[in-house]
XYZ file of C-alpha atoms in Angstrom:
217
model
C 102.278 90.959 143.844
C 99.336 89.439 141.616
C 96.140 88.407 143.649
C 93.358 86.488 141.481
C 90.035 88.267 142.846
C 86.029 87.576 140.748
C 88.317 86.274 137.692
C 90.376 89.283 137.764
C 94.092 89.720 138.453
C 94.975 92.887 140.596
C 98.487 93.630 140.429
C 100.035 95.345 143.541
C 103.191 97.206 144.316
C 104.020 96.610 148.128
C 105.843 99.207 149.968
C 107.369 97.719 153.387
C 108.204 100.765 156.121
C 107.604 101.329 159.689
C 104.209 101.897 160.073
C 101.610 100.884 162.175
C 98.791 99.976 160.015
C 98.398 98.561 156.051
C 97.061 100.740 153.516
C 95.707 100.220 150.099
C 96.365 103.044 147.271
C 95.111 103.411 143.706
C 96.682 106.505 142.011
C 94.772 108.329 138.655
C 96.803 105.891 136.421
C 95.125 102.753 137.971
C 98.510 101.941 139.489
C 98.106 100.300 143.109
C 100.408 100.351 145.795
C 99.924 98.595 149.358
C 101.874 99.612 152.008
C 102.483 98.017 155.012
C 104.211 97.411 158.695
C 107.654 95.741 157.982
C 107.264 91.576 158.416
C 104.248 91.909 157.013
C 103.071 88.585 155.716
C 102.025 87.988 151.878
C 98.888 86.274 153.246
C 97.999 89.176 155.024
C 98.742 91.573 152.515
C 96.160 89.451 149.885
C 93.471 89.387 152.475
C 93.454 92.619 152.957
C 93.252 93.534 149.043
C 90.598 90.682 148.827
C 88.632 92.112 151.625
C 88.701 95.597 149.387
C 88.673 94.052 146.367
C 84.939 95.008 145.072
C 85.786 98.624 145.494
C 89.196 98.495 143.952
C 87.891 97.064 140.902
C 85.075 99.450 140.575
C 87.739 102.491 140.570
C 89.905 100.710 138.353
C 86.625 100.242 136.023
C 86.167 103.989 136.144
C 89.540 105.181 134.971
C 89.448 102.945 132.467
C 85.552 104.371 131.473
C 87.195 107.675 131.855
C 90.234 107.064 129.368
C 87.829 105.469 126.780
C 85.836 108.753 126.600
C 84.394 108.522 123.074
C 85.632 111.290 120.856
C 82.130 112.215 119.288
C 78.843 111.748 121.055
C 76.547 109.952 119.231
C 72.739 110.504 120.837
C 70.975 107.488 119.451
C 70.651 104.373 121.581
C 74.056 103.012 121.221
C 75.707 106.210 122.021
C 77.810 105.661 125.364
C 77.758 108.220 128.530
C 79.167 108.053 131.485
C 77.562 107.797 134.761
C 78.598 107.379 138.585
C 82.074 106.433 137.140
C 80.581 104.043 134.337
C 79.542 103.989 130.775
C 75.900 103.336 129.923
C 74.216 102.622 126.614
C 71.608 106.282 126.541
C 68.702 104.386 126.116
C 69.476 102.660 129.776
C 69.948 106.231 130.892
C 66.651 108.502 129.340
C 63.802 107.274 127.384
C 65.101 108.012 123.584
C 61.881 106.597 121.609
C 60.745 108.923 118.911
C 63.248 111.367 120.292
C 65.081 113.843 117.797
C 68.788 114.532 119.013
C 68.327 117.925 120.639
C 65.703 116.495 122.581
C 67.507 113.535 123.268
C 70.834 116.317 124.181
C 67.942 118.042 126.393
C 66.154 115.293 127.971
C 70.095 113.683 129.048
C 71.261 116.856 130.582
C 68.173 117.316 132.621
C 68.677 113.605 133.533
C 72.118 114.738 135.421
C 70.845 117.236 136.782
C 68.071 115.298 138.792
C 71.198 112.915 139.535
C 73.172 114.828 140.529
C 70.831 116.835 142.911
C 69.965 113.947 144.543
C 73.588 112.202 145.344
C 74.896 115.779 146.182
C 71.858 116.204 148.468
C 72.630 112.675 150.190
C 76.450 112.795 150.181
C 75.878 116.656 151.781
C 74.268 114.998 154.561
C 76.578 112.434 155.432
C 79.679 114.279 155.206
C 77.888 117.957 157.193
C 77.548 115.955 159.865
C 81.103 115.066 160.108
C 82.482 118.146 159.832
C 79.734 119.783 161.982
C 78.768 122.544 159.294
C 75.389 123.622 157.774
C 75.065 124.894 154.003
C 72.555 127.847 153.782
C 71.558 126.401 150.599
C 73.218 124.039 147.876
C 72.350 124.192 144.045
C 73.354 122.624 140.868
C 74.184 124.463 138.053
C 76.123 124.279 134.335
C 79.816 125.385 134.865
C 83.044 124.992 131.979
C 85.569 125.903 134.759
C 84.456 124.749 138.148
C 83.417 121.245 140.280
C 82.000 123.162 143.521
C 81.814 126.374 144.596
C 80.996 128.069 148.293
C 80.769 131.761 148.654
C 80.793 134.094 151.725
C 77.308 133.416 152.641
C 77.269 129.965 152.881
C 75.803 128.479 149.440
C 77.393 126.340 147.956
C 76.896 124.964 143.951
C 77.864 121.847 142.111
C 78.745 121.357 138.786
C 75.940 118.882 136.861
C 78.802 117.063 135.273
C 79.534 115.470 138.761
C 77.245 113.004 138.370
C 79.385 111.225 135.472
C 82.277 111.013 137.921
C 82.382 108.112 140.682
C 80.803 108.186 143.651
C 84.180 108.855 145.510
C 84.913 111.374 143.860
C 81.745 113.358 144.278
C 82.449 112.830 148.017
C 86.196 114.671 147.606
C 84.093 117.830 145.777
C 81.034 117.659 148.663
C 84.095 117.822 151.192
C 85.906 120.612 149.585
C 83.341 122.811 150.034
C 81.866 121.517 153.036
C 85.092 122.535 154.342
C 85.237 126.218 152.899
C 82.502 126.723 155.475
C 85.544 126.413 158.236
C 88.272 128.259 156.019
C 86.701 129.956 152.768
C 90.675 130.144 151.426
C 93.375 127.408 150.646
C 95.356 127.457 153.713
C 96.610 124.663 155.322
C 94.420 124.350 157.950
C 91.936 123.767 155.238
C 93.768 121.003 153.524
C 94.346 119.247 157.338
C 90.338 119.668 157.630
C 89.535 117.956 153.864
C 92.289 115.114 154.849
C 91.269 114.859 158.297
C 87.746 113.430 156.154
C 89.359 111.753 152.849
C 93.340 111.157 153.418
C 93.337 110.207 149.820
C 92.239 113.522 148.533
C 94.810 114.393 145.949
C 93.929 111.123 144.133
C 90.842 112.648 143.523
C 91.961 115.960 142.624
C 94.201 114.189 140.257
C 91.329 112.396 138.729
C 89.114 115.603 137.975
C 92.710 117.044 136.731
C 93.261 113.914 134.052
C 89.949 112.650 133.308
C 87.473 115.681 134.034
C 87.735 116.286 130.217
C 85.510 113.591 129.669
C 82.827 114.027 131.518
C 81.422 116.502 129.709
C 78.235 116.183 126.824
């Protein structure tokens, strides 16, 4: 199915079962399948993807920002970086006047930092209160191997890179950890406690999995 939404065209692959309610899913690839009760109407089916269609046009923006990940970076004001999900020019990112490029390298790295602070900070909030767990303390640091992290005692760390990735997808990392605070291993229970929050978390792990190469500087 082909709805027209803001002068774009989302394409949809509906899935008809017997279920109770209709869902809207976007895998890693951009692909986008709606499923939905049996009898289902087609004019129900487009209102509902109309209804969502602002945010599933912003994820399909940011897989295709994370598949056009520039090979080289170039830090002068037309170089392009990613962030929340998007590509930005640098000089709409950190002030690069009479900047040499390790400064400029510098200046951008503390940038994500302070962003990524901040919306880890916020989305902590939100999403501790759900689950009904505290952090002793939460800190972001530079990591090649990992998104999050929560040890034994409670403190948990965040990758800086996180704050190239979309907002949702910041939220699935914030989770995962908020939820080692229940279960500190991989069980199941865990994984029934992270989708009892985000249903749709292995769409995010795919992301990190496919695109997580790009965020990087």
């Amino acid at each position: 199915m082909k709805i027209e939404f803001e002068n774009h065209t989302i394409e949809c692959n509906v899935l008809y079962g017997s279920r109770k309610k209709l869902s809207i899913h976007i895998d890693s690839t951009g692909h986008i399948t709606v499923k939905a009760p049996n009898d289902t109407s087609n004019e129900t089916i487009r209102s509902a993807v109309e209804r969502h269609g602002k945010r599933i046009l912003e994820k399909l923006q940011a897989i295709a920002a994370a598949r056009q990940a520039p090979k080289t970076r170039e830090y002068q004001d037309e170089g392009k970086f990613l962030h929340l999900g998007k590509y930005y020019f640098l000089h709409e990112l950190i002030d690069t006047k009479e900047r040499n490029e390790d400064e400029l390298k510098n200046n951008l790295k503390k940038f994500y930092f302070t962003s990524c602070k901040k919306i880890v900070a916020e989305r902590v909030k939100i999403y501790q209160a759900q689950l009904k767990v505290k952090p002793k303390s939460i800190e972001v640091v530079e990591s090649r191997t990992k998104w999050g992290s929560c040890s034994s005692d409670k403190h948990l760390t965040f990758n800086y890179r996180l704050a190239m990735a979309p907002i949702e997808v910041i939220d699935y990392v914030v989770v995962h950890e908020l939820c080692h605070l229940h279960h500190m291993n991989h069980d199941r229970s865990f994984w029934r406690r992270v989708g009892s929050i985000m249903p749709d978390y292995k769409e995010k792990e795919e992301f990190l999995a496919r695109y997580g190469q790009a965020m990087t500087l």
